Amino acid sequence: MQNLTLTWQSAGGSAVALLGAAYAAKRIRRPRAAPAAALLREAGTLLALFSLWQLVGRLSVLSADHALDRADWIHRTELRWGFPDEAALQQAVLPHAWLVTASNYYYATMHFAVMIALLAWVFLRHRDRYGWVRNTVVLTTGACLVIQFIPVAPPRMLAESGFVDVAAQYGQSVYGGAVGGVVPDQLSAMPSVHVAWSVLAAVAVLKVARGPWRWLVVLHPVVTVFVVVATANHFWADGLVAVALLLVAYLVQHAFSGWRPSQQEAATAPEPERTSVSS
């Protein structure tokens, strides 16, 4: 199973092309060109972020010294602090082949699928909130990438601690070989972008959507946390750090929005009264 099909070079080149096309469409200055320019700009921005993620993963793989030691330290620290042992949870799941298979599929497919669906839905149906969602994705992912320059192995590589690489065991691993000429990064376990994006998606839907059905989206981060632990791709700590970075991204945006009125507020603000000066 493979879920990465673009190298950082091809993704970066595509991003530059899309952003250039967006600039050209914007220069046309026609009503029909504006939506196309916006769509091209957002697609280019997301591809640029994907390219950066791929590049960071490649650089991390090239400097993998002590990645296993860091993972072992995280595991031992969690146990000292009283966290439940991820290996014990995985051992409880292993006898249920259907659950293991489903967890592997969820890990490999839902990470990107849910985020793409979220961005498309907000862009098409709630354009006024799209900037907030997109900026949160960029800030959170960027912060995670900075930390991921320090390689940390996933739990599944700590066989001596009782972990099992169930994706490889079931032939469902996304890390089974080179994809598009690049070996997918296996040493960016800290922090977990899977967890960060799942919580981000849930918060965005709860904030933007209306009606009681929107609360079903809470299942996505819950299932994601279970899946990343059951498949031994992440520690509890990986998710906690990722959620902390997500909160920082929200705070940064809140602080920034307080410095200037939103476009809607600016549009509805009353005009200052004009005073006539008599001579």
Coordinates of C-alpha atoms in Angstrom, one line a residue:
M1 CA 0.0 0.0 0.0
Q2 CA 1.4 3.4 -1.0
N3 CA -0.1 6.8 -0.1
L4 CA 2.7 9.1 -1.4
T5 CA 3.1 9.6 -5.1
L6 CA 5.0 12.9 -5.4
T7 CA 8.6 13.7 -4.7
W8 CA 9.4 17.0 -3.1
Q9 CA 10.8 18.2 -6.5
S10 CA 7.7 17.4 -8.5
A11 CA 5.4 18.8 -5.8
G12 CA 7.5 22.0 -5.6
G13 CA 7.5 22.4 -9.3
S14 CA 3.8 21.9 -9.5
A15 CA 3.3 24.4 -6.7
V16 CA 5.3 27.0 -8.6
A17 CA 3.3 26.4 -11.8
L18 CA 0.0 26.6 -10.0
L19 CA 1.0 29.8 -8.1
G20 CA 2.2 31.3 -11.4
A21 CA -1.1 30.4 -13.1
A22 CA -3.0 32.0 -10.2
Y23 CA -1.0 35.2 -10.6
A24 CA -1.7 35.2 -14.4
A25 CA -5.5 34.6 -13.8
K26 CA -5.6 37.4 -11.3
R27 CA -4.1 39.8 -13.7
I28 CA -6.9 39.1 -16.2
R29 CA -9.2 41.2 -14.0
R30 CA -12.4 39.5 -15.2
P31 CA -15.2 38.2 -12.9
R32 CA -14.8 34.6 -14.0
A33 CA -11.1 34.7 -13.5
A34 CA -11.2 35.5 -9.8
P35 CA -12.5 32.1 -8.6
A36 CA -10.0 30.3 -10.8
A37 CA -7.2 32.4 -9.4
A38 CA -8.2 31.7 -5.9
L39 CA -8.5 27.9 -6.5
L40 CA -5.1 27.8 -8.2
R41 CA -3.5 29.8 -5.4
E42 CA -4.8 27.5 -2.7
A43 CA -3.8 24.4 -4.6
G44 CA -0.3 25.8 -5.1
T45 CA 0.0 26.7 -1.5
L46 CA -1.0 23.2 -0.3
L47 CA 1.4 21.6 -2.8
A48 CA 4.2 23.8 -1.6
L49 CA 3.5 22.7 2.0
F50 CA 3.5 19.0 0.8
S51 CA 6.8 19.6 -1.0
L52 CA 8.3 21.0 2.2
W53 CA 7.0 18.1 4.2
Q54 CA 8.6 15.6 1.7
L55 CA 11.9 17.6 1.9
V56 CA 12.0 17.6 5.7
G57 CA 11.4 13.9 5.7
R58 CA 14.3 13.3 3.3
L59 CA 16.7 15.4 5.3
S60 CA 15.6 13.6 8.5
V61 CA 16.3 10.2 6.9
L62 CA 19.8 11.4 5.9
S63 CA 20.6 12.2 9.6
A64 CA 19.0 9.4 11.4
D65 CA 21.6 9.0 14.2
H66 CA 20.0 8.2 17.6
A67 CA 16.4 8.1 16.3
L68 CA 15.8 4.8 18.0
D69 CA 17.4 6.1 21.2
R70 CA 15.0 9.0 21.2
A71 CA 12.0 6.8 20.7
D72 CA 13.1 4.5 23.5
W73 CA 13.6 7.5 25.8
I74 CA 10.0 8.7 25.0
H75 CA 8.6 5.3 25.8
R76 CA 10.5 5.0 29.1
T77 CA 9.5 8.5 30.1
E78 CA 5.9 7.9 29.4
L79 CA 5.9 4.8 31.6
R80 CA 7.6 6.7 34.4
W81 CA 4.9 9.3 34.2
G82 CA 2.2 6.7 34.4
F83 CA 1.0 6.7 30.8
P84 CA -0.6 3.4 29.6
D85 CA 1.8 1.3 27.7
E86 CA 1.2 1.5 24.0
A87 CA 2.6 -2.0 23.5
A88 CA 0.0 -3.4 25.9
L89 CA -2.8 -1.7 23.9
Q90 CA -1.4 -3.1 20.6
Q91 CA -1.1 -6.6 22.1
A92 CA -4.8 -6.5 22.9
V93 CA -5.6 -5.6 19.3
L94 CA -3.3 -8.1 17.6
P95 CA -5.7 -11.2 18.0
H96 CA -8.3 -9.4 15.9
A97 CA -7.1 -9.5 12.3
W98 CA -10.0 -7.4 11.0
L99 CA -9.3 -4.6 13.4
V100 CA -5.6 -4.6 12.6
T101 CA -6.4 -4.5 8.9
A102 CA -8.9 -1.7 9.3
S103 CA -6.5 0.3 11.5
N104 CA -3.8 0.0 8.8
Y105 CA -6.2 1.2 6.1
Y106 CA -7.4 4.1 8.3
Y107 CA -3.9 5.2 9.0
A108 CA -2.8 5.1 5.3
T109 CA -5.9 6.7 3.7
M110 CA -7.9 8.9 6.0
H111 CA -5.1 11.3 7.0
F112 CA -5.0 13.0 3.6
A113 CA -8.6 12.2 2.5
V114 CA -10.2 13.9 5.4
M115 CA -8.0 17.0 5.1
I116 CA -8.6 17.3 1.4
A117 CA -12.3 16.9 1.9
L118 CA -12.3 19.5 4.7
L119 CA -10.5 22.1 2.7
A120 CA -12.6 21.6 -0.4
W121 CA -15.8 21.8 1.6
V122 CA -14.8 25.0 3.4
F123 CA -13.5 26.6 0.2
L124 CA -16.6 25.8 -1.8
R125 CA -19.3 26.3 0.9
H126 CA -17.9 28.6 3.6
R127 CA -15.3 30.8 1.8
D128 CA -15.3 33.4 4.6
R129 CA -13.9 30.8 7.0
Y130 CA -11.4 29.2 4.6
G131 CA -8.5 31.5 5.4
W132 CA -8.8 30.6 9.1
V133 CA -8.8 26.8 8.3
R134 CA -5.9 27.0 5.8
N135 CA -3.8 29.2 8.0
T136 CA -4.3 26.7 10.9
V137 CA -3.1 23.9 8.6
V138 CA -0.1 25.8 7.5
L139 CA 1.0 27.0 10.9
T140 CA 0.4 23.6 12.6
T141 CA 2.1 21.6 9.9
G142 CA 5.0 24.0 9.7
A143 CA 5.6 23.8 13.4
C144 CA 5.5 20.0 13.3
L145 CA 8.0 20.0 10.4
V146 CA 10.4 22.1 12.4
I147 CA 10.5 19.6 15.2
Q148 CA 10.6 16.7 12.8
F149 CA 14.1 17.8 11.6
I150 CA 15.2 15.9 14.7
P151 CA 14.6 12.2 13.7
V152 CA 12.5 10.1 16.1
A153 CA 11.7 6.5 15.3
P154 CA 8.1 5.2 15.6
P155 CA 7.2 2.6 18.2
R156 CA 7.0 -0.1 15.6
M157 CA 10.8 0.0 15.3
L158 CA 11.2 -0.9 19.0
A159 CA 10.6 -4.6 18.7
E160 CA 12.6 -5.2 22.0
S161 CA 9.9 -3.2 23.8
G162 CA 7.1 -5.5 22.6
F163 CA 5.9 -3.4 19.6
V164 CA 5.0 -5.1 16.3
D165 CA 5.0 -3.5 12.8
V166 CA 1.5 -4.7 11.9
A167 CA 1.4 -2.8 8.6
A168 CA 4.5 -4.7 7.3
Q169 CA 3.2 -7.9 8.8
Y170 CA -0.1 -7.6 6.9
G171 CA 1.5 -6.2 3.7
Q172 CA -0.2 -2.8 4.2
S173 CA 2.8 -0.6 5.0
V174 CA 3.1 2.8 3.3
Y175 CA 6.8 2.6 4.1
G176 CA 7.6 -0.6 2.2
G177 CA 9.9 1.0 -0.4
A178 CA 10.6 4.0 -2.6
V179 CA 7.7 5.9 -3.9
G180 CA 8.3 8.2 -6.8
G181 CA 12.0 7.8 -6.3
V182 CA 12.0 8.7 -2.6
V183 CA 11.8 6.5 0.4
P184 CA 8.9 7.8 2.6
D185 CA 10.1 9.2 5.9
Q186 CA 9.8 6.8 8.8
L187 CA 11.6 8.9 11.3
S188 CA 9.2 11.8 11.8
A189 CA 7.1 10.2 14.5
M190 CA 7.4 13.3 16.8
P191 CA 5.1 15.1 16.7
S192 CA 2.2 13.2 15.1
V193 CA 0.7 15.2 12.1
H194 CA -1.9 12.5 11.9
V195 CA -3.2 13.5 15.3
A196 CA -2.8 17.2 14.7
W197 CA -4.8 17.1 11.5
S198 CA -7.6 15.0 12.9
V199 CA -8.1 17.3 15.8
L200 CA -7.9 20.3 13.5
A201 CA -10.5 18.8 11.2
A202 CA -12.9 18.2 14.1
V203 CA -12.5 21.7 15.4
A204 CA -13.0 23.2 12.0
V205 CA -16.2 21.3 11.3
L206 CA -17.6 22.1 14.8
K207 CA -16.8 25.7 14.3
V208 CA -18.1 26.1 10.7
A209 CA -21.0 23.7 10.4
R210 CA -24.4 23.9 12.0
G211 CA -26.7 21.2 13.3
P212 CA -26.3 18.3 15.7
W213 CA -24.8 15.9 13.1
R214 CA -21.5 17.9 13.1
W215 CA -20.6 16.3 16.4
L216 CA -20.0 13.0 14.7
V217 CA -16.7 14.5 13.4
V218 CA -15.4 14.0 17.0
L219 CA -15.1 10.3 16.1
H220 CA -12.3 11.1 13.6
P221 CA -9.7 12.2 16.1
V222 CA -10.7 9.5 18.6
V223 CA -10.3 6.8 16.0
T224 CA -7.1 8.4 14.7
V225 CA -5.5 8.3 18.2
F226 CA -6.5 4.7 18.6
V227 CA -5.2 3.8 15.1
V228 CA -1.8 5.5 15.4
V229 CA -1.2 3.7 18.7
A230 CA -2.6 0.3 17.7
T231 CA -0.5 0.3 14.6
A232 CA 2.6 1.4 16.6
N233 CA 3.2 4.4 14.4
H234 CA 3.1 7.0 17.3
F235 CA 3.4 7.3 21.0
W236 CA 0.9 9.2 23.2
A237 CA 3.5 11.9 23.6
D238 CA 3.6 12.4 19.8
G239 CA -0.1 13.3 19.8
L240 CA 0.1 15.5 22.9
V241 CA 2.9 17.6 21.4
A242 CA 1.0 17.9 18.1
V243 CA -2.2 19.1 19.8
A244 CA -0.2 21.6 21.8
L245 CA 1.2 23.0 18.6
L246 CA -2.3 23.2 17.2
L247 CA -3.4 25.2 20.2
V248 CA -0.5 27.6 19.7
A249 CA -1.5 28.0 16.0
Y250 CA -5.0 29.0 17.2
L251 CA -3.6 31.5 19.7
V252 CA -1.3 33.1 17.1
Q253 CA -4.2 33.6 14.7
H254 CA -6.4 34.9 17.5
A255 CA -3.7 37.4 18.6
F256 CA -3.1 38.5 15.0
S257 CA -6.9 38.9 14.3
G258 CA -7.1 41.2 17.3
W259 CA -4.7 43.7 15.7
R260 CA -7.0 44.5 12.8
P261 CA -10.7 44.1 12.1
S262 CA -11.9 41.3 9.9
Q263 CA -13.1 42.0 6.4
Q264 CA -16.7 41.5 7.4
E265 CA -16.4 43.9 10.4
A266 CA -14.7 46.4 8.1
A267 CA -17.5 46.2 5.6
T268 CA -20.2 46.6 8.1
A269 CA -18.5 49.3 10.2
P270 CA -20.4 52.6 10.1
E271 CA -18.8 55.5 8.2
P272 CA -17.6 58.4 10.3
E273 CA -19.9 61.3 10.4
R274 CA -19.0 64.2 8.3
T275 CA -19.0 67.6 9.9
S276 CA -19.6 70.7 7.8
V277 CA -17.4 73.7 8.4
S278 CA -19.1 77.0 7.9
S279 CA -17.1 80.0 6.9

